[in-house]
Every structure is written in C-alpha cells, then in structure tokens.
Tab-separated table of C-alpha atoms and ligand atoms in Angstrom:
chain	number	residue	atom	x	y	z
A	1	UNK	CA	24.502	-25.290	-8.857
A	2	UNK	CA	21.708	-23.192	-7.488
A	3	UNK	CA	22.632	-23.964	-3.978
A	4	UNK	CA	26.054	-22.179	-4.465
A	5	UNK	CA	26.572	-18.499	-4.864
A	6	UNK	CA	27.492	-17.518	-8.421
A	7	UNK	CA	31.267	-16.937	-8.846
A	8	UNK	CA	30.619	-14.392	-11.609
A	9	UNK	CA	30.625	-10.896	-10.400
A	10	UNK	CA	27.626	-8.515	-10.970
A	11	UNK	CA	29.639	-6.712	-13.786
A	12	UNK	CA	30.357	-10.075	-15.455
A	13	UNK	CA	26.839	-11.294	-15.115
A	14	UNK	CA	25.630	-8.247	-16.757
A	15	UNK	CA	28.239	-8.583	-19.531
A	16	UNK	CA	27.421	-12.202	-20.349
A	17	UNK	CA	23.593	-12.088	-19.593
A	18	UNK	CA	22.556	-13.101	-23.131
A	19	UNK	CA	24.679	-16.191	-22.909
A	20	UNK	CA	23.506	-17.077	-19.371
A	21	UNK	CA	19.802	-17.010	-20.253
A	22	UNK	CA	20.470	-19.417	-23.251
A	23	UNK	CA	19.361	-22.881	-21.764
A	24	UNK	CA	22.083	-24.417	-24.120
A	25	UNK	CA	24.816	-22.529	-22.482
A	26	UNK	CA	23.601	-21.135	-19.160
A	27	UNK	CA	25.582	-20.093	-16.086
A	28	UNK	CA	27.549	-23.332	-15.883
A	29	UNK	CA	28.576	-23.040	-19.576
A	30	UNK	CA	29.466	-19.421	-19.041
A	31	UNK	CA	31.753	-20.460	-16.007
A	32	UNK	CA	33.286	-23.076	-18.074
A	33	UNK	CA	34.150	-20.342	-20.800
A	34	UNK	CA	35.623	-18.083	-18.001
A	35	UNK	CA	37.831	-21.049	-16.868
A	36	UNK	CA	39.108	-21.835	-20.302
A	37	UNK	CA	42.474	-21.325	-21.804
A	38	UNK	CA	42.542	-21.161	-25.776
A	39	UNK	CA	45.519	-20.850	-27.974
A	40	UNK	CA	44.973	-19.086	-31.206
A	41	UNK	CA	47.765	-19.871	-33.609
A	42	UNK	CA	47.837	-17.368	-36.586
A	43	UNK	CA	46.282	-13.965	-36.140
A	44	UNK	CA	45.127	-13.363	-39.599
A	45	UNK	CA	41.688	-13.591	-41.484
A	46	UNK	CA	40.548	-16.569	-39.350
A	47	UNK	CA	42.375	-15.713	-36.118
A	48	UNK	CA	40.897	-12.219	-35.913
A	49	UNK	CA	37.093	-13.132	-35.788
A	50	UNK	CA	38.182	-16.182	-33.710
A	51	UNK	CA	39.618	-13.870	-31.176
A	52	UNK	CA	36.734	-11.314	-31.241
A	53	UNK	CA	33.952	-13.820	-30.780
A	54	UNK	CA	35.891	-15.798	-28.049
A	55	UNK	CA	36.924	-12.742	-26.188
A	56	UNK	CA	33.302	-11.659	-26.502
A	57	UNK	CA	32.363	-15.074	-24.999
A	58	UNK	CA	34.526	-14.337	-21.909
A	59	UNK	CA	37.331	-16.989	-22.473
A	60	UNK	CA	39.378	-16.385	-19.465
A	61	UNK	CA	42.934	-16.826	-20.726
A	62	UNK	CA	44.380	-16.567	-24.368
A	63	UNK	CA	47.737	-17.640	-25.767
A	64	UNK	CA	48.208	-15.672	-29.184
A	65	UNK	CA	50.886	-16.715	-31.567
A	66	UNK	CA	51.889	-14.955	-34.717
A	67	UNK	CA	55.183	-13.524	-36.039
A	68	UNK	CA	53.807	-11.335	-38.630
A	69	UNK	CA	53.313	-7.532	-38.860
A	70	UNK	CA	50.209	-5.785	-39.873
A	71	UNK	CA	50.126	-4.730	-43.578
A	72	UNK	CA	47.650	-2.453	-45.496
A	73	UNK	CA	46.560	-5.497	-47.425
A	74	UNK	CA	45.453	-7.359	-44.345
A	75	UNK	CA	42.825	-4.732	-43.358
A	76	UNK	CA	40.180	-5.922	-45.717
A	77	UNK	CA	39.718	-9.188	-43.576
A	78	UNK	CA	41.754	-9.082	-40.451
A	79	UNK	CA	39.153	-7.268	-38.583
A	80	UNK	CA	40.837	-6.638	-35.215
A	81	UNK	CA	43.474	-4.318	-36.919
A	82	UNK	CA	43.131	-0.710	-37.937
A	83	UNK	CA	45.088	1.656	-40.167
A	84	UNK	CA	47.132	2.665	-37.016
A	85	UNK	CA	48.468	-1.034	-36.553
A	86	UNK	CA	50.121	-1.042	-39.952
A	87	UNK	CA	53.901	-1.925	-39.290
A	88	UNK	CA	53.180	-3.287	-35.892
A	89	UNK	CA	53.358	-6.783	-34.822
A	90	UNK	CA	50.086	-8.774	-35.180
A	91	UNK	CA	50.535	-10.218	-31.649
A	92	UNK	CA	51.170	-6.936	-30.000
A	93	UNK	CA	48.245	-5.321	-32.002
A	94	UNK	CA	46.012	-8.251	-30.956
A	95	UNK	CA	46.950	-7.953	-27.317
A	96	UNK	CA	46.029	-4.065	-27.603
A	97	UNK	CA	42.718	-4.912	-29.133
A	98	UNK	CA	41.980	-7.341	-26.428
A	99	UNK	CA	42.974	-4.913	-23.539
A	100	UNK	CA	40.518	-2.327	-24.972
A	101	UNK	CA	37.798	-4.818	-25.538
A	102	UNK	CA	37.855	-6.572	-22.137
A	103	UNK	CA	40.686	-6.025	-19.684
A	104	UNK	CA	39.565	-8.968	-17.444
A	105	UNK	CA	40.789	-11.465	-19.814
A	106	UNK	CA	44.447	-12.530	-19.545
A	107	UNK	CA	46.638	-12.943	-22.570
A	108	UNK	CA	50.095	-14.241	-23.310
A	109	UNK	CA	51.557	-13.292	-26.819
A	110	UNK	CA	54.267	-14.887	-28.669
A	111	UNK	CA	55.635	-12.882	-31.741
A	112	UNK	CA	57.457	-15.803	-33.122
A	113	UNK	CA	56.865	-18.464	-35.901
A	114	UNK	CA	55.388	-21.704	-34.550
A	115	UNK	CA	57.164	-24.801	-35.740
A	116	UNK	CA	57.961	-28.481	-34.732
A	117	UNK	CA	60.766	-27.250	-32.323
A	118	UNK	CA	58.580	-24.775	-30.237
A	119	UNK	CA	54.973	-25.836	-30.813
A	120	UNK	CA	54.717	-27.975	-27.639
A	121	UNK	CA	55.954	-25.349	-25.426
A	122	UNK	CA	53.823	-22.656	-26.988
A	123	UNK	CA	50.438	-24.426	-26.621
A	124	UNK	CA	51.213	-25.933	-23.069
A	125	UNK	CA	48.353	-25.645	-20.727
A	126	UNK	CA	45.705	-24.787	-23.277
A	127	UNK	CA	42.343	-26.635	-23.222
A	128	UNK	CA	41.873	-26.021	-26.865
A	129	UNK	CA	44.218	-25.067	-29.735
A	130	UNK	CA	42.652	-23.209	-32.710
A	131	UNK	CA	44.896	-23.187	-35.886
A	132	UNK	CA	44.162	-20.427	-38.511
A	133	UNK	CA	47.652	-20.435	-40.100
A	134	UNK	CA	47.990	-20.479	-43.767
A	135	UNK	CA	50.313	-23.259	-44.729
A	136	UNK	CA	50.468	-26.962	-44.282
A	137	UNK	CA	53.680	-27.317	-42.602
A	138	UNK	CA	52.705	-24.977	-39.745
A	139	UNK	CA	49.329	-26.862	-39.500
A	140	UNK	CA	51.033	-30.216	-39.401
A	141	UNK	CA	53.492	-29.125	-36.717
A	142	UNK	CA	50.450	-27.648	-34.666
A	143	UNK	CA	48.653	-30.954	-35.053
A	144	UNK	CA	51.424	-33.056	-33.993
A	145	UNK	CA	52.222	-31.020	-31.042
A	146	UNK	CA	48.284	-31.228	-29.957
A	147	UNK	CA	48.462	-35.087	-30.260
A	148	UNK	CA	51.648	-35.134	-28.080
A	149	UNK	CA	50.336	-32.802	-25.520
A	150	UNK	CA	46.633	-34.473	-25.564
A	151	UNK	CA	45.108	-31.096	-26.421
A	152	UNK	CA	42.023	-30.990	-28.770
A	153	UNK	CA	42.560	-29.029	-31.913
A	154	UNK	CA	40.306	-26.881	-34.111
A	155	UNK	CA	41.702	-26.397	-37.501
A	156	UNK	CA	40.240	-23.720	-39.884
A	157	UNK	CA	41.408	-22.918	-43.350
A	158	UNK	CA	40.157	-21.124	-46.410
A	159	UNK	CA	41.227	-21.097	-50.142
A	160	UNK	CA	39.275	-18.781	-52.308
A	161	UNK	CA	35.645	-19.663	-51.751
A	162	UNK	CA	36.097	-23.004	-50.022
A	163	UNK	CA	36.619	-23.226	-46.306
A	164	UNK	CA	37.073	-25.952	-43.768
A	165	UNK	CA	36.739	-26.214	-40.094
A	166	UNK	CA	37.454	-29.520	-38.397
A	167	UNK	CA	37.859	-30.552	-34.704
A	168	UNK	CA	40.360	-33.315	-33.687
A	169	UNK	CA	41.253	-35.394	-30.720
A	170	UNK	CA	43.863	-37.349	-32.297
A	171	UNK	CA	45.424	-38.347	-28.842
A	172	UNK	CA	42.589	-40.834	-28.297
A	173	UNK	CA	42.878	-44.082	-29.812
A	174	UNK	CA	39.660	-43.981	-31.913
A	175	UNK	CA	39.987	-40.491	-33.078
A	176	UNK	CA	41.820	-39.172	-36.371
A	177	UNK	CA	44.262	-36.317	-36.213
A	178	UNK	CA	44.974	-33.531	-38.842
A	179	UNK	CA	47.789	-35.482	-40.208
A	180	UNK	CA	45.374	-38.520	-40.803
A	181	UNK	CA	43.251	-36.149	-43.109
A	182	UNK	CA	46.089	-34.563	-45.099
A	183	UNK	CA	48.961	-37.036	-44.996
A	184	UNK	CA	52.604	-36.365	-44.984
A	185	UNK	CA	53.084	-35.046	-48.451
A	186	UNK	CA	52.887	-31.457	-47.280
A	187	UNK	CA	55.432	-31.227	-44.385
A	188	UNK	CA	57.982	-29.379	-46.522
A	189	UNK	CA	55.603	-27.015	-48.243
A	190	UNK	CA	55.092	-23.541	-47.164
A	191	UNK	CA	52.449	-21.997	-49.478
A	192	UNK	CA	50.848	-18.749	-48.463
A	193	UNK	CA	48.534	-18.579	-51.613
A	194	UNK	CA	46.395	-15.713	-50.296
A	195	UNK	CA	48.582	-13.090	-52.009
A	196	UNK	CA	48.251	-14.750	-55.508
A	197	UNK	CA	44.721	-16.098	-55.242
A	198	UNK	CA	42.922	-13.317	-53.392
A	199	UNK	CA	40.386	-13.781	-50.725
A	200	UNK	CA	37.110	-12.183	-49.929
A	201	UNK	CA	37.094	-10.692	-46.324
A	202	UNK	CA	33.574	-11.944	-45.487
A	203	UNK	CA	34.324	-15.418	-46.671
A	204	UNK	CA	37.327	-15.922	-44.228
A	205	UNK	CA	35.084	-14.110	-41.667
A	206	UNK	CA	32.489	-16.723	-42.140
A	207	UNK	CA	34.868	-19.591	-41.514
A	208	UNK	CA	36.462	-17.765	-38.520
A	209	UNK	CA	33.143	-17.220	-36.844
A	210	UNK	CA	32.165	-20.706	-37.400
A	211	UNK	CA	35.355	-21.969	-35.798
A	212	UNK	CA	34.441	-19.693	-32.825
A	213	UNK	CA	31.119	-21.149	-32.525
A	214	UNK	CA	32.640	-24.710	-32.630
A	215	UNK	CA	35.118	-23.553	-29.962
A	216	UNK	CA	32.453	-22.500	-27.654
A	217	UNK	CA	30.519	-25.862	-28.354
A	218	UNK	CA	33.711	-27.825	-27.323
A	219	UNK	CA	34.467	-25.785	-24.314
A	220	UNK	CA	31.030	-26.073	-22.647
A	221	UNK	CA	30.484	-29.722	-23.812
A	222	UNK	CA	31.034	-31.129	-20.251
A	223	UNK	CA	28.710	-28.821	-18.681
A	224	UNK	CA	25.897	-27.929	-20.981
A	225	UNK	CA	24.106	-29.252	-24.106
A	226	UNK	CA	25.069	-27.077	-27.153
A	227	UNK	CA	25.187	-30.025	-29.336
A	228	UNK	CA	27.782	-32.499	-30.601
A	229	UNK	CA	31.354	-31.043	-30.717
A	230	UNK	CA	31.652	-33.100	-33.870
A	231	UNK	CA	35.148	-34.684	-33.256
A	232	UNK	CA	36.650	-36.050	-36.429
A	233	UNK	CA	34.252	-34.273	-38.597
A	234	UNK	CA	35.168	-31.624	-41.122
A	235	UNK	CA	32.748	-29.111	-42.267
A	236	UNK	CA	33.126	-27.953	-45.875
A	237	UNK	CA	32.047	-24.445	-46.413
A	238	UNK	CA	31.248	-23.474	-49.951
A	239	UNK	CA	30.980	-19.703	-50.375
A	240	UNK	CA	29.791	-19.798	-54.011
A	241	UNK	CA	26.806	-21.915	-53.598
A	242	UNK	CA	26.614	-20.975	-50.617
A	243	UNK	CA	26.207	-23.938	-48.287
A	244	UNK	CA	27.929	-26.342	-45.700
A	245	UNK	CA	28.414	-30.102	-45.663
A	246	UNK	CA	30.032	-32.306	-43.057
A	247	UNK	CA	32.343	-35.119	-43.856
A	248	UNK	CA	33.693	-37.798	-41.478
A	249	UNK	CA	37.524	-38.120	-41.316
A	250	UNK	CA	38.807	-41.791	-40.954
A	251	UNK	CA	41.683	-42.380	-38.525
A	252	UNK	CA	44.635	-43.536	-40.638
A	253	UNK	CA	45.820	-46.831	-39.225
A	254	UNK	CA	49.509	-45.982	-40.302
A	255	UNK	CA	49.423	-42.319	-39.216
A	256	UNK	CA	52.922	-41.555	-38.075
A	257	UNK	CA	51.694	-39.186	-35.410
A	258	UNK	CA	48.547	-40.611	-33.932
A	259	UNK	CA	48.763	-44.226	-34.795
A	260	UNK	CA	52.529	-44.855	-34.396
A	261	UNK	CA	52.672	-45.852	-37.966
B	1	ZN	ZN1	46.767	-39.212	-37.202
C-alpha cells in the first residue's frame, strides 16, 4: 500500500486520523469503510446510534429505511432526533442529521415500511444490512431478502434489559440465517412492545453502539485484523447484571429460507 498515493484527501485524513493510527484498522481499513455501502433498516433506538457511529466511521454510502415519524416519546433514546424533528419523518430527519454531520457521505432514504415484497429492492447493492426494527415479521422479511441477495446481515434487538446482536451469512452453505434462529412462528406477528414494556435509553444505545462496532469489524475484515466478525454468533447483552455472553446459532437443516427445507 505504501507505494501508492493515499486516496483519502488531507481533510479526510485529518477527520479519520484516530482510526488510521489504530494498527487493527489502519489506512486500508479506513478506505474499506469509505467504500462501504450499509443499509440501516429501522431508524429508532438502535438505528440512531448505529447511524451516528457508522457515519463517524466514514461509511461512504447509506441506505436508510423507516416509515415512522418522530414522536416526543422517541427522544429519550433515539439520539439523532431533536425536539424540532417531532412530527417529521424519521428518514428525512436522519438524512438532515447526516448532512449536518458529514456532507461527504452519500445517502438514499426510503420513507416506507419494509416487507417481503420490497425488501430485496431496498437493500440492493449494500455490503451489509443492519436490522434494528422492532418486530419479528419485519426482521424475518429482511433476513430472507439478505439470504436471497447474498448480503450479510447484522441483526440487533432489545427487550427491556435484554439485548441481542448477531451476524449472519445465511447465503453460505454452512452458515445459519436469522430464520434458523427464530423459526417460522413469528411471521404473522407484529409486536412493537416498547410502548407497553418501556425501555431505558442507554440500554438500547449500548446495543446499537455494539452493533456499530460489529459492523466496522465486518466491513474491514478483508483488509485488516480487528478480530473475528463472529458469523453465526449471537451476543446476549444483559443490562441488569450487566454482562455479555456469546451463543452459537446452529444452521437449521430444514430452514425454509437458507436450507431449502
Ligand atoms: Zn436459515
């Protein structure tokens, strides 16, 4: 690499200097991030910190999908929105945040609900999809689309003080998908339980920032050594203890999405 001129401009070098000096990331890792296209599905309590840290990391291109509007009750945890955004679309507000933060990053927004009929077109071309939506039906539709399009999926979820972050490459023969993990029982379910259960802002922020870290690890995995991306592993995050523990997800040999079962 050192024989070639660095393709990052002076201004970008300064912006990402603390990344570039990290041996585990380096200039090659930073360039990989700049070339990456990440689709974030769900711009809520998980999607907000994911976007903040991945924009901070200089991901070159985003696709942002959410059909919701910002509500006052979101502001305790959805950290990219402010009082002024109440009543405005989350996708539009997220684009405004991003433009203020770093106008060199490109973004495409979709103010629509993702489902089985449109998921593949919404995620097309992404290097990684990050799902921070709040119900099983959507998560399964996103997972199925990722398997079909052969795009890796990082799935993040929170319920009360329990969080989960898992990385899937279900399109590979030996790797499980999200459907292998949860099964088919939840396809019809649409359960946004945050409203009834309550959620601590910092809890969902912890899960979102960990998902952002895993995303960086995945995106630089071919060019630098930030550790194992942990495909097929689910990190259980316990906010009460607090602590984390990984579990391995088995491929379901009769999974109807990734095994043709
Ligand atoms: Zn599967």
